[in-house]
Amino acid sequence: DQQVKQNSPSLSVQEGRISILNCDYTNSMFDYFLWYKKYPAEGPTFLISISSIKDKNEDGRFTVFLNKSAKHLSLHIVPSQPGDSAVYFCAAGSHNQGGKLIFGQGTELSVKP
Amino acid sequence: DTGVSQNPRHKITKRGQNVTFRCDPISEHNRLYWYRQTLGQGPEFLTYFQNEAQLEKSRLLSDRFSAERPKGSFSTLEIQRTEQGDSAMYLCASSRERGRGFYGYTFGSGTRLTVV
């Protein structure tokens, strides 16, 4: 029962171009969504979040889009930098679940100079 | 803010042995979570505490697993009679309860367990 899915295990992008990472979910009870970034041998680091009442949230080079009708969210990174190379996880939760998050499988982003 | 600290970073143990991991959360955070991550997968929720109370346990947490958070500070995760399938990265995270705020909690670097 994979409630949060990231169907692309990897993505390769040229430096300076846009990176788009996708995530689909099945549970309509989720009311917030987050993206985490993970480097090898480190724990995941919180990147950006969005409430289910919004369809977009922007923070510098990072923008998260939410399409509730399609149960789909995406993370855009513009412009991509080599330091962005990492594994990106999307996660979802609901306010009545005490902060418990359901994570996708992750997408490994490689930004080439 | 010294971050979330986990010890040890790596643990190799023989099948059947017991292991215990420790997590020290960010001091003002009242919520503490344990997750497990295997290769190619995202973190999977195991359990969480609010202060010293364990509020939820995943069905992934078999009877061989036990977690404690005495006095609402650090937490320990013990695995008894380890099996090879227990080999994974065990991640601890903490957050401050913020009502209906976002739960972008802080993860530690994890403890990598290898059962041989």
Coordinates of C-alpha atoms in Angstrom, one line a residue:
Chain A
D1 CA 0.0 0.0 0.0
Q2 CA 2.2 2.8 -1.4
Q3 CA 0.3 5.9 -0.5
V4 CA 3.0 8.3 -1.8
K5 CA 4.8 7.4 -5.0
Q6 CA 7.8 8.8 -6.8
N7 CA 7.8 6.9 -10.1
S8 CA 11.2 8.2 -11.4
P9 CA 14.1 6.7 -9.5
S10 CA 16.5 9.1 -11.1
L11 CA 16.8 12.3 -13.1
S12 CA 19.7 13.9 -14.8
V13 CA 19.7 17.6 -15.7
Q14 CA 22.2 20.1 -17.0
E15 CA 23.4 22.9 -14.7
G16 CA 21.3 26.0 -15.1
R17 CA 18.3 24.2 -16.5
I18 CA 15.1 23.3 -14.6
S19 CA 14.7 20.2 -12.6
I20 CA 11.2 18.8 -12.1
L21 CA 10.6 16.1 -9.6
N22 CA 7.2 14.5 -9.4
C23 CA 5.2 12.8 -6.7
D24 CA 1.7 11.2 -6.7
Y25 CA -0.4 10.3 -3.7
T26 CA -3.5 8.3 -3.1
N27 CA -4.9 9.4 0.2
S28 CA -7.2 12.4 0.0
M29 CA -6.9 12.9 3.7
F30 CA -3.4 14.3 3.4
D31 CA -3.4 18.0 4.2
Y32 CA 0.2 18.9 4.0
F33 CA 3.1 17.9 1.8
L34 CA 6.9 18.3 2.2
W35 CA 10.0 17.7 0.2
Y36 CA 13.2 16.5 1.8
K37 CA 16.7 16.3 0.3
K38 CA 19.2 13.7 1.3
Y39 CA 22.9 13.5 0.8
P40 CA 24.8 10.2 1.3
A41 CA 25.6 9.3 4.9
E42 CA 23.3 12.1 6.2
G43 CA 19.7 12.2 7.3
P44 CA 17.1 13.9 5.2
T45 CA 16.9 17.7 5.3
F46 CA 13.6 19.6 5.1
L47 CA 13.4 21.7 1.9
I48 CA 10.0 23.1 1.4
S49 CA 6.4 22.3 2.2
I50 CA 2.9 23.1 1.0
S51 CA -0.6 23.0 2.7
S52 CA -3.4 21.3 0.9
I53 CA -5.3 24.6 0.7
K54 CA -2.6 26.1 -1.6
D55 CA -1.5 25.2 -5.0
K56 CA 2.0 26.8 -5.0
N57 CA 4.7 27.6 -2.6
E58 CA 8.0 29.2 -3.5
D59 CA 11.3 29.6 -1.7
G60 CA 14.2 30.9 -3.7
R61 CA 15.1 28.5 -6.4
F62 CA 12.6 25.9 -5.2
T63 CA 8.8 25.9 -6.0
V64 CA 6.4 23.2 -5.0
F65 CA 3.1 22.8 -7.0
L66 CA 0.1 20.9 -5.8
N67 CA -2.7 19.6 -8.0
K68 CA -5.2 18.2 -5.5
S69 CA -7.7 17.0 -8.2
A70 CA -4.9 14.9 -9.7
K71 CA -3.3 14.0 -6.3
H72 CA 0.0 15.2 -7.7
L73 CA 2.7 17.4 -6.6
S74 CA 6.0 18.5 -8.1
L75 CA 9.1 20.3 -7.1
H76 CA 10.8 22.7 -9.5
I77 CA 14.4 23.7 -9.0
V78 CA 15.4 26.7 -11.2
P79 CA 18.2 27.1 -12.0
S80 CA 19.7 23.7 -11.1
Q81 CA 23.2 23.7 -9.6
P82 CA 25.6 20.8 -9.1
G83 CA 25.2 21.1 -5.3
D84 CA 21.5 20.1 -5.8
S85 CA 22.6 16.6 -6.7
A86 CA 21.0 14.4 -4.0
V87 CA 18.1 12.1 -3.4
Y88 CA 14.8 14.0 -3.1
F89 CA 11.9 12.5 -1.1
C90 CA 8.3 13.8 -1.1
A91 CA 6.3 13.2 2.0
A92 CA 2.7 13.7 3.1
G93 CA 0.9 13.9 6.4
S94 CA -2.4 14.9 8.0
H95 CA -3.0 17.0 11.0
N96 CA -4.8 14.3 12.9
Q97 CA -1.8 11.9 12.5
G98 CA 0.5 13.7 15.0
G99 CA 3.2 14.6 12.6
K100 CA 3.7 11.1 11.1
L101 CA 4.8 11.4 7.5
I102 CA 4.5 8.9 4.6
F103 CA 7.4 9.1 2.3
G104 CA 7.9 8.3 -1.4
Q105 CA 10.7 6.1 -2.6
G106 CA 12.9 9.0 -3.6
T107 CA 14.3 10.4 -6.9
E108 CA 18.0 10.7 -7.3
L109 CA 18.8 14.0 -9.0
S110 CA 22.1 14.5 -10.8
V111 CA 23.0 18.0 -12.0
K112 CA 25.8 17.9 -14.5
P113 CA 28.1 20.9 -15.0
Chain B
D1 CA 20.6 24.1 18.5
T2 CA 23.0 21.2 18.1
G3 CA 20.7 19.2 15.9
V4 CA 19.5 15.6 16.3
S5 CA 22.3 13.3 17.4
Q6 CA 22.2 9.5 16.9
N7 CA 24.6 7.0 18.3
P8 CA 26.2 4.8 17.1
R9 CA 26.5 5.8 13.5
H10 CA 27.2 2.2 12.4
K11 CA 26.5 -1.1 14.1
I12 CA 27.4 -4.6 12.9
T13 CA 25.9 -7.4 14.9
K14 CA 25.5 -11.1 14.6
R15 CA 22.0 -12.5 14.0
G16 CA 20.3 -13.2 17.3
Q17 CA 22.0 -10.5 19.2
N18 CA 20.3 -7.5 20.8
V19 CA 21.1 -4.0 19.8
T20 CA 20.2 -0.6 21.2
F21 CA 20.4 2.8 19.5
R22 CA 20.2 6.2 21.1
C23 CA 18.7 9.5 19.8
D24 CA 19.2 12.9 21.4
P25 CA 16.6 15.3 19.9
I26 CA 16.8 19.1 19.7
S27 CA 16.3 20.1 23.3
E28 CA 13.1 22.2 22.9
H29 CA 11.4 19.6 20.7
N30 CA 8.7 17.7 22.4
R31 CA 8.0 15.2 19.6
L32 CA 10.4 12.4 18.6
Y33 CA 10.1 10.0 15.7
W34 CA 11.8 6.8 14.6
Y35 CA 11.9 5.8 11.0
R36 CA 13.6 3.0 9.1
Q37 CA 15.0 3.2 5.7
T38 CA 16.2 0.4 3.4
L39 CA 18.0 0.7 0.1
G40 CA 16.0 2.3 -2.6
Q41 CA 13.1 3.2 -0.3
G42 CA 12.0 6.2 1.5
P43 CA 11.9 6.4 5.3
E44 CA 9.2 4.2 6.9
F45 CA 7.5 5.4 10.1
L46 CA 8.1 3.2 13.1
T47 CA 6.9 5.1 16.1
Y48 CA 6.6 8.5 17.7
F49 CA 6.6 10.1 21.2
Q50 CA 5.1 13.3 22.4
N51 CA 7.2 14.1 25.5
E52 CA 7.5 10.7 27.3
A53 CA 4.3 9.2 25.9
Q54 CA 4.6 6.8 23.0
L55 CA 1.5 7.8 20.9
E56 CA 1.7 5.5 17.9
K57 CA 3.5 2.4 16.8
S58 CA 3.6 1.1 13.2
R59 CA 2.8 -2.5 12.5
L60 CA 6.4 -2.7 11.2
L61 CA 7.4 -2.5 14.8
S62 CA 7.3 -6.2 15.8
D63 CA 7.4 -7.5 19.3
R64 CA 11.2 -7.6 19.0
F65 CA 11.3 -3.8 18.8
S66 CA 10.9 -1.5 21.7
A67 CA 11.3 2.2 22.0
E68 CA 11.4 4.4 25.1
R69 CA 11.7 8.0 25.9
P70 CA 12.2 8.4 29.6
K71 CA 11.6 11.9 31.0
G72 CA 10.8 13.1 27.5
S73 CA 14.4 13.7 26.6
F74 CA 16.6 11.2 24.7
S75 CA 15.1 8.0 23.2
T76 CA 16.3 4.5 22.7
L77 CA 15.3 1.9 20.2
E78 CA 16.1 -1.7 21.1
I79 CA 15.9 -4.6 18.7
Q80 CA 16.0 -8.0 20.3
R81 CA 17.1 -11.2 18.6
T82 CA 18.1 -9.4 15.4
E83 CA 17.4 -10.9 12.0
Q84 CA 19.1 -10.1 8.7
G85 CA 15.9 -8.4 7.6
D86 CA 16.5 -5.8 10.3
S87 CA 19.5 -4.5 8.4
A88 CA 18.6 -0.9 7.5
M89 CA 19.3 2.8 8.4
Y90 CA 17.4 3.8 11.5
L91 CA 16.5 7.5 11.5
C92 CA 15.4 9.6 14.4
A93 CA 13.7 13.0 14.0
S94 CA 12.3 15.6 16.3
S95 CA 9.9 18.5 16.1
R96 CA 8.1 21.0 18.1
E97 CA 4.3 20.6 18.2
R98 CA 2.9 23.6 16.6
G99 CA -0.8 22.9 16.5
R100 CA -1.8 22.9 12.9
G101 CA 1.6 24.0 11.6
F102 CA 3.8 22.1 9.3
Y103 CA 5.8 19.2 10.6
G104 CA 9.1 19.8 8.8
Y105 CA 11.0 17.9 11.4
T106 CA 14.8 17.6 11.8
F107 CA 16.4 14.3 11.2
G108 CA 19.6 12.9 12.7
S109 CA 22.2 11.3 10.5
G110 CA 20.9 7.8 11.3
T111 CA 22.4 4.6 12.6
R112 CA 23.2 2.0 10.0
L113 CA 22.6 -1.5 11.2
T114 CA 24.1 -4.5 9.5
V115 CA 23.1 -8.0 10.8
V116 CA 25.4 -10.7 9.6

